[in-house]
Amino acid sequence: MTKIQNNSKEYFWPVQREVNVNLSKTEVWKIISSERNLENFHPFCKTNEVISWDRDNSIDCVEYYNGRKLQRNFTQWLEGCLLYTSDAADEEDSV
């Protein structure tokens, strides 16, 4: 199989979607911060295995349908979070 690479900007389109839900911020945060939540919401997530789920010290592993695996290390747990991702091919990235 040949891998095609094209760095042309004509193929980079932003994607966004807005949905109104009849829930409080607290209820929404509880849902999206739950263990293994990416399996329910992320369109490219095959699995979302939890290594440790303890707010600031949470660690999980995300496997995408293309076979790439990332370990996510959460460093701050706020209404939103700061986390680091890494895989065997890349250095650690802050998200």
XYZ file of C-alpha atoms in Angstrom, residues 4-73:
70
model
C 0.164 9.546 -0.174
C 1.291 12.759 1.477
C 0.002 16.150 0.433
C 0.989 19.219 2.409
C -1.257 21.533 0.426
C -3.365 23.854 2.567
C -6.352 23.169 0.314
C -6.929 19.950 2.299
C -6.898 21.510 5.776
C -10.414 22.583 6.695
C -11.514 23.363 10.239
C -14.357 21.215 11.506
C -16.713 22.306 14.240
C -20.152 21.447 15.508
C -22.376 23.174 18.004
C -25.073 21.335 19.916
C -27.374 22.777 22.557
C -28.067 20.423 25.455
C -30.532 20.869 28.263
C -27.999 20.189 31.049
C -26.031 22.278 33.504
C -22.272 22.779 33.077
C -21.763 20.482 36.061
C -23.799 17.700 34.454
C -21.981 18.070 31.120
C -18.559 18.056 32.825
C -19.492 14.911 34.778
C -20.272 13.136 31.494
C -17.239 14.268 29.495
C -14.793 13.712 32.373
C -15.930 10.168 33.110
C -13.680 7.130 32.655
C -13.443 5.791 29.088
C -15.542 8.713 27.817
C -13.742 8.894 24.462
C -15.267 5.538 23.488
C -18.662 7.259 23.612
C -17.832 10.546 21.890
C -14.620 10.531 19.837
C -15.279 9.432 16.240
C -11.754 8.012 15.744
C -11.296 6.334 19.154
C -11.282 2.534 19.063
C -10.535 2.018 22.779
C -9.899 4.231 25.807
C -8.300 2.061 28.510
C -7.911 3.534 31.994
C -4.619 2.968 33.797
C -5.467 5.227 36.751
C -8.469 7.552 37.134
C -7.811 9.942 39.990
C -8.407 13.489 38.729
C -4.967 15.249 38.702
C -3.125 11.931 38.458
C -5.306 10.285 35.809
C -3.642 8.216 33.097
C -5.310 6.493 30.188
C -4.399 5.038 26.820
C -6.264 5.911 23.640
C -6.117 3.627 20.613
C -7.350 5.120 17.357
C -8.832 3.192 14.434
C -5.652 3.875 12.411
C -3.680 1.858 15.004
C -1.957 4.796 16.718
C -1.864 4.610 20.518
C -1.360 7.544 22.883
C -0.944 7.552 26.633
C -2.554 10.599 28.234
C -1.121 11.836 31.549
